[in-house]
PDB file of N, CA and C in Angstrom:
ATOM      1  N   UNK A   1     102.720  98.136 110.655  1.00 46.00           N
ATOM      2  CA  UNK A   1     102.003  97.012 110.040  1.00 46.00           C
ATOM      3  C   UNK A   1     102.986  96.082 109.355  1.00 46.00           C
ATOM      4  N   UNK A   2     103.641  95.249 110.114  1.00 46.00           N
ATOM      5  CA  UNK A   2     104.633  94.339 109.543  1.00 46.00           C
ATOM      6  C   UNK A   2     103.965  93.381 108.566  1.00 46.00           C
ATOM      7  N   UNK A   3     104.629  93.127 107.455  1.00 48.00           N
ATOM      8  CA  UNK A   3     104.070  92.209 106.473  1.00 48.00           C
ATOM      9  C   UNK A   3     103.502  92.947 105.275  1.00 48.00           C
ATOM     10  N   UNK A   4     103.222  94.231 105.449  1.00 51.00           N
ATOM     11  CA  UNK A   4     102.690  95.005 104.319  1.00 51.00           C
ATOM     12  C   UNK A   4     103.781  95.256 103.289  1.00 51.00           C
ATOM     13  N   UNK A   5     103.403  95.343 102.027  1.00 53.00           N
ATOM     14  CA  UNK A   5     104.406  95.589 100.989  1.00 53.00           C
ATOM     15  C   UNK A   5     104.840  97.040 100.994  1.00 53.00           C
ATOM     16  N   UNK A   6     106.121  97.256 100.743  1.00 56.00           N
ATOM     17  CA  UNK A   6     106.630  98.632 100.717  1.00 56.00           C
ATOM     18  C   UNK A   6     106.278  99.285  99.386  1.00 56.00           C
ATOM     19  N   UNK A   7     106.406 100.589  99.351  1.00 58.00           N
ATOM     20  CA  UNK A   7     106.109 101.298  98.102  1.00 58.00           C
ATOM     21  C   UNK A   7     107.348 101.380  97.232  1.00 58.00           C
ATOM     22  N   UNK A   8     108.520 101.130  97.837  1.00 56.00           N
ATOM     23  CA  UNK A   8     109.759 101.296  97.063  1.00 56.00           C
ATOM     24  C   UNK A   8     109.787 100.363  95.865  1.00 56.00           C
ATOM     25  N   UNK A   9     109.946  99.055  96.100  1.00 56.00           N
ATOM     26  CA  UNK A   9     110.040  98.165  94.947  1.00 56.00           C
ATOM     27  C   UNK A   9     109.373  96.823  95.207  1.00 56.00           C
ATOM     28  N   UNK A  10     108.510  96.762  96.215  1.00 54.00           N
ATOM     29  CA  UNK A  10     107.821  95.504  96.459  1.00 54.00           C
ATOM     30  C   UNK A  10     108.417  94.706  97.595  1.00 54.00           C
ATOM     31  N   UNK A  11     109.451  95.252  98.252  1.00 55.00           N
ATOM     32  CA  UNK A  11     110.037  94.524  99.377  1.00 55.00           C
ATOM     33  C   UNK A  11     109.078  94.554 100.560  1.00 55.00           C
ATOM     34  N   UNK A  12     109.193  93.591 101.467  1.00 57.00           N
ATOM     35  CA  UNK A  12     108.332  93.590 102.644  1.00 57.00           C
ATOM     36  C   UNK A  12     108.959  94.430 103.749  1.00 57.00           C
ATOM     37  N   UNK A  13     108.133  95.216 104.434  1.00 53.00           N
ATOM     38  CA  UNK A  13     108.642  96.050 105.518  1.00 53.00           C
ATOM     39  C   UNK A  13     109.056  95.187 106.704  1.00 53.00           C
ATOM     40  N   UNK A  14     110.169  95.565 107.347  1.00 54.00           N
ATOM     41  CA  UNK A  14     110.608  94.824 108.521  1.00 54.00           C
ATOM     42  C   UNK A  14     109.763  95.266 109.713  1.00 54.00           C
ATOM     43  N   UNK A  15     109.482  96.563 109.806  1.00 55.00           N
ATOM     44  CA  UNK A  15     108.666  97.067 110.910  1.00 55.00           C
ATOM     45  C   UNK A  15     107.406  97.705 110.347  1.00 55.00           C
ATOM     46  N   UNK A  16     107.439  98.987 110.086  1.00 56.00           N
ATOM     47  CA  UNK A  16     106.246  99.647 109.533  1.00 56.00           C
ATOM     48  C   UNK A  16     106.615 100.986 108.928  1.00 56.00           C
ATOM     49  N   UNK A  17     107.868 101.110 108.470  1.00 62.00           N
ATOM     50  CA  UNK A  17     108.282 102.379 107.888  1.00 62.00           C
ATOM     51  C   UNK A  17     108.981 102.167 106.566  1.00 62.00           C
ATOM     52  N   UNK A  18     108.967 103.168 105.721  1.00 62.00           N
ATOM     53  CA  UNK A  18     109.619 103.078 104.419  1.00 62.00           C
ATOM     54  C   UNK A  18     111.122 102.980 104.606  1.00 62.00           C
ATOM     55  N   UNK A  19     111.627 103.549 105.715  1.00 65.00           N
ATOM     56  CA  UNK A  19     113.067 103.495 105.981  1.00 65.00           C
ATOM     57  C   UNK A  19     113.512 102.047 106.097  1.00 65.00           C
ATOM     58  N   UNK A  20     112.696 101.212 106.753  1.00 62.00           N
ATOM     59  CA  UNK A  20     113.030  99.803 106.894  1.00 62.00           C
ATOM     60  C   UNK A  20     113.045  99.147 105.527  1.00 62.00           C
ATOM     61  N   UNK A  21     112.152  99.597 104.658  1.00 64.00           N
ATOM     62  CA  UNK A  21     112.077  99.043 103.312  1.00 64.00           C
ATOM     63  C   UNK A  21     113.356  99.376 102.570  1.00 64.00           C
ATOM     64  N   UNK A  22     113.827 100.605 102.728  1.00 64.00           N
ATOM     65  CA  UNK A  22     115.060 101.028 102.074  1.00 64.00           C
ATOM     66  C   UNK A  22     116.213 100.161 102.550  1.00 64.00           C
ATOM     67  N   UNK A  23     116.192  99.796 103.835  1.00 63.00           N
ATOM     68  CA  UNK A  23     117.261  98.979 104.409  1.00 63.00           C
ATOM     69  C   UNK A  23     117.285  97.590 103.775  1.00 63.00           C
ATOM     70  N   UNK A  24     116.104  97.036 103.465  1.00 57.00           N
ATOM     71  CA  UNK A  24     116.031  95.678 102.938  1.00 57.00           C
ATOM     72  C   UNK A  24     116.583  95.594 101.522  1.00 57.00           C
ATOM     73  N   UNK A  25     116.772  96.735 100.861  1.00 57.00           N
ATOM     74  CA  UNK A  25     117.264  96.680  99.484  1.00 57.00           C
ATOM     75  C   UNK A  25     118.601  95.969  99.477  1.00 57.00           C
TER      76      UNK A  25
END
C-alpha cells in the first residue's frame, strides 16, 4: 500500500513494508 504512513517515525513507505520505511530514514 504505497503512500501509507510508516509506523517508524511518520515517513512514507516506498513500497509496502517497514523495511522500506527504515531505508527512507
